Amino acid sequence: MRIRKRLFVDHKVQGVLMLRAVVYWLCCLATFGLALLAWELLTGPNQPLLQYFVDAWHYFLPTAIVSVGILPLLLYDILKLSNRFTGPLFRLRRELRRLAAGETVAPIRFRTGDFWPELADEFNATSQRMEMLAAMAENGCKIADRSERTSAGTPATAAASSQKRGSAVPVTGTAASNPLQDGSLPDQLFDLPRSTQQLS
């Protein structure tokens, strides 16, 4: 597996996490400073109020300097940790956009140490399933189109062959109508004997 080169891949999520870490760091410094001031007020000698702040500052300043030096390491560690779940989600969203656009998506594999590796397997299974359904739908459309063309060409072929043979039976619709079967004989045929008697 390749190591991800870009650590800052999702500005919204990772930016919020790093900002929250800075806020927590400031809260810790403020809590430690207030604790030192309260300690000086409770245990210190009787002296002006400003002197308590000065004494607390002497203890607070080394701690603040050390914590400022640790803060970049803390932010870097948060950036690396957040990259383990924002990176896979960023790549998964990108491949989902390509899949929704109808593009061919190759199987994805998350990097070593990433969270939720099972999401890659589930996405790959879903992508393969969609490709299979799309192929089946395309083959079904081709077969239906071919059958429609065949059925559309059958009446024309039958009509052409009947015209070549000199058949007098017209072909309309899908099959020629037979007057002996459907009872649509003309009324003049039943009046023929009556007409013959009149002539005789």
Coordinates of C-alpha atoms in Angstrom, one line a residue:
M1 CA 0.0 0.0 0.0
R2 CA 1.2 3.5 -0.8
I3 CA 1.5 6.2 1.9
R4 CA -0.8 9.1 1.5
K5 CA 1.2 12.2 0.5
R6 CA -1.5 14.7 1.3
L7 CA -2.4 14.9 4.9
F8 CA -4.8 17.8 4.6
V9 CA -7.4 16.4 2.3
D10 CA -10.7 17.6 3.8
H11 CA -10.4 21.2 4.8
K12 CA -13.8 21.3 6.5
V13 CA -13.5 18.3 8.8
Q14 CA -9.8 18.5 9.5
G15 CA -9.8 22.2 9.9
V16 CA -12.6 22.0 12.5
L17 CA -10.7 19.3 14.4
M18 CA -7.5 21.3 14.5
L19 CA -9.3 24.4 15.5
R20 CA -11.0 22.5 18.3
A21 CA -7.6 21.2 19.5
V22 CA -6.3 24.8 19.7
V23 CA -9.4 25.8 21.7
Y24 CA -8.8 22.9 24.1
W25 CA -5.2 23.9 24.4
L26 CA -6.1 27.5 25.3
C27 CA -8.7 26.2 27.8
C28 CA -6.0 24.1 29.5
L29 CA -3.6 27.0 29.7
A30 CA -6.3 29.2 31.2
T31 CA -7.3 26.6 33.7
F32 CA -3.7 26.0 34.7
G33 CA -3.1 29.8 35.1
L34 CA -6.2 30.2 37.2
A35 CA -5.2 27.3 39.3
L36 CA -1.8 28.8 40.0
L37 CA -3.3 32.2 40.9
A38 CA -5.8 30.5 43.3
W39 CA -2.9 28.6 44.9
E40 CA -0.9 31.8 45.4
L41 CA -3.9 33.6 46.9
L42 CA -4.6 30.7 49.3
T43 CA -1.0 29.9 50.4
G44 CA 1.0 33.0 49.7
P45 CA 1.9 35.7 52.2
N46 CA -0.1 38.8 52.8
Q47 CA 0.8 41.1 49.9
P48 CA -0.8 43.3 47.3
L49 CA -3.0 41.7 44.7
L50 CA -0.7 42.5 41.8
Q51 CA 2.1 40.6 43.5
Y52 CA 0.0 37.4 43.5
F53 CA -0.3 37.8 39.7
V54 CA 3.4 38.3 39.3
D55 CA 4.2 35.2 41.4
A56 CA 1.8 33.1 39.5
W57 CA 3.2 34.3 36.2
H58 CA 6.7 33.1 37.2
Y59 CA 5.3 29.6 37.5
F60 CA 3.0 29.9 34.6
L61 CA 5.5 31.2 32.0
P62 CA 7.7 28.0 31.7
T63 CA 4.6 25.9 31.4
A64 CA 3.2 28.1 28.7
I65 CA 6.5 28.0 26.7
V66 CA 6.6 24.2 26.9
S67 CA 3.0 23.8 25.8
V68 CA 3.5 26.2 22.9
G69 CA 6.4 23.9 21.7
I70 CA 4.2 20.9 22.1
L71 CA 1.2 22.4 20.2
P72 CA 2.6 21.9 16.7
L73 CA 3.3 18.2 17.5
L74 CA -0.2 17.9 18.8
L75 CA -1.7 19.5 15.7
Y76 CA 0.4 17.2 13.4
D77 CA -0.7 14.1 15.3
I78 CA -4.4 15.2 15.0
L79 CA -3.8 15.9 11.2
K80 CA -2.4 12.4 10.7
L81 CA -5.1 10.7 12.8
S82 CA -7.9 12.6 11.0
N83 CA -6.4 11.7 7.6
R84 CA -7.0 8.0 8.4
F85 CA -10.7 8.5 8.1
T86 CA -11.1 11.7 6.0
G87 CA -8.8 10.3 3.3
P88 CA -10.9 7.1 2.7
L89 CA -14.2 9.1 2.8
F90 CA -12.7 11.7 0.4
R91 CA -11.7 9.0 -2.1
L92 CA -15.0 7.2 -1.6
R93 CA -17.0 10.3 -2.4
R94 CA -14.9 10.9 -5.5
E95 CA -15.5 7.4 -6.8
L96 CA -19.2 7.7 -6.0
R97 CA -19.4 10.8 -8.1
R98 CA -17.8 9.0 -11.0
L99 CA -20.1 6.0 -10.6
A100 CA -23.2 8.3 -10.6
A101 CA -21.9 10.0 -13.8
G102 CA -21.9 6.6 -15.5
E103 CA -18.1 6.3 -15.7
T104 CA -16.3 3.0 -15.2
V105 CA -14.8 2.8 -11.7
A106 CA -11.9 0.6 -10.9
P107 CA -11.9 -1.3 -7.5
I108 CA -10.5 0.8 -4.7
R109 CA -8.2 -0.2 -1.9
F110 CA -7.6 2.0 1.1
R111 CA -4.1 2.5 2.4
T112 CA -2.5 0.8 5.4
G113 CA -3.8 2.2 8.7
D114 CA -6.9 3.7 7.3
F115 CA -10.2 3.4 9.1
W116 CA -13.2 1.5 7.7
P117 CA -11.4 -0.8 5.2
E118 CA -14.7 -2.7 4.8
L119 CA -16.2 0.3 3.0
A120 CA -13.9 -0.3 0.1
D121 CA -15.0 -4.0 -0.2
E122 CA -18.7 -2.9 0.0
F123 CA -18.2 -0.2 -2.6
N124 CA -16.4 -2.6 -4.9
A125 CA -19.2 -5.2 -4.6
T126 CA -21.8 -2.5 -5.3
S127 CA -19.9 -1.2 -8.3
Q128 CA -19.6 -4.7 -9.8
R129 CA -23.3 -5.3 -9.2
M130 CA -24.3 -2.1 -10.9
E131 CA -22.0 -2.8 -13.9
M132 CA -23.5 -6.3 -14.2
L133 CA -27.1 -4.9 -14.1
A134 CA -26.2 -2.2 -16.7
A135 CA -24.8 -4.9 -19.0
M136 CA -27.9 -7.1 -18.6
A137 CA -30.1 -4.1 -19.3
E138 CA -28.1 -3.2 -22.4
N139 CA -28.3 -6.8 -23.7
G140 CA -32.0 -6.9 -23.0
C141 CA -32.5 -3.7 -25.0
K142 CA -30.6 -5.1 -27.9
I143 CA -32.6 -8.3 -27.9
A144 CA -35.9 -6.4 -27.7
D145 CA -34.8 -4.1 -30.5
R146 CA -33.8 -7.1 -32.6
S147 CA -37.2 -8.8 -32.0
E148 CA -39.1 -5.6 -32.9
R149 CA -37.2 -5.3 -36.1
T150 CA -37.9 -9.0 -36.9
S151 CA -41.7 -8.7 -36.1
A152 CA -41.9 -5.4 -38.1
G153 CA -40.3 -7.1 -41.2
T154 CA -42.6 -10.2 -41.2
P155 CA -45.8 -8.6 -42.6
A156 CA -43.9 -6.8 -45.3
T157 CA -42.2 -10.0 -46.4
A158 CA -45.5 -11.9 -46.4
A159 CA -47.2 -9.2 -48.5
A160 CA -44.4 -9.1 -50.9
S161 CA -44.4 -12.9 -51.4
S162 CA -48.2 -12.9 -51.8
Q163 CA -48.0 -10.2 -54.5
K164 CA -45.4 -12.2 -56.3
R165 CA -47.6 -15.3 -56.3
G166 CA -50.6 -13.3 -57.7
S167 CA -52.8 -13.9 -54.7
A168 CA -56.0 -11.9 -54.7
V169 CA -56.5 -12.2 -50.9
P170 CA -55.5 -8.9 -49.3
V171 CA -53.3 -8.9 -46.3
T172 CA -54.1 -6.3 -43.7
G173 CA -52.8 -6.2 -40.1
T174 CA -51.2 -9.3 -39.0
A175 CA -53.3 -11.9 -40.9
A176 CA -55.8 -11.8 -43.9
S177 CA -59.5 -11.9 -43.0
N178 CA -61.5 -15.0 -44.2
P179 CA -65.2 -14.2 -44.9
L180 CA -66.2 -17.8 -44.5
Q181 CA -64.9 -17.9 -41.0
D182 CA -66.1 -14.5 -39.7
G183 CA -69.5 -14.6 -41.3
S184 CA -69.1 -11.4 -43.2
L185 CA -70.7 -12.7 -46.4
P186 CA -72.6 -10.1 -48.6
D187 CA -76.4 -10.0 -48.5
Q188 CA -76.6 -10.3 -52.3
L189 CA -75.6 -14.0 -52.1
F190 CA -78.8 -14.8 -50.1
D191 CA -81.0 -12.9 -52.5
L192 CA -79.6 -14.7 -55.6
P193 CA -82.3 -17.5 -55.8
R194 CA -85.0 -14.9 -55.5
S195 CA -83.5 -12.9 -58.3
T196 CA -83.3 -16.1 -60.4
Q197 CA -87.0 -16.9 -60.0
Q198 CA -87.9 -13.4 -61.0
L199 CA -85.9 -13.8 -64.2
S200 CA -87.5 -17.1 -65.0

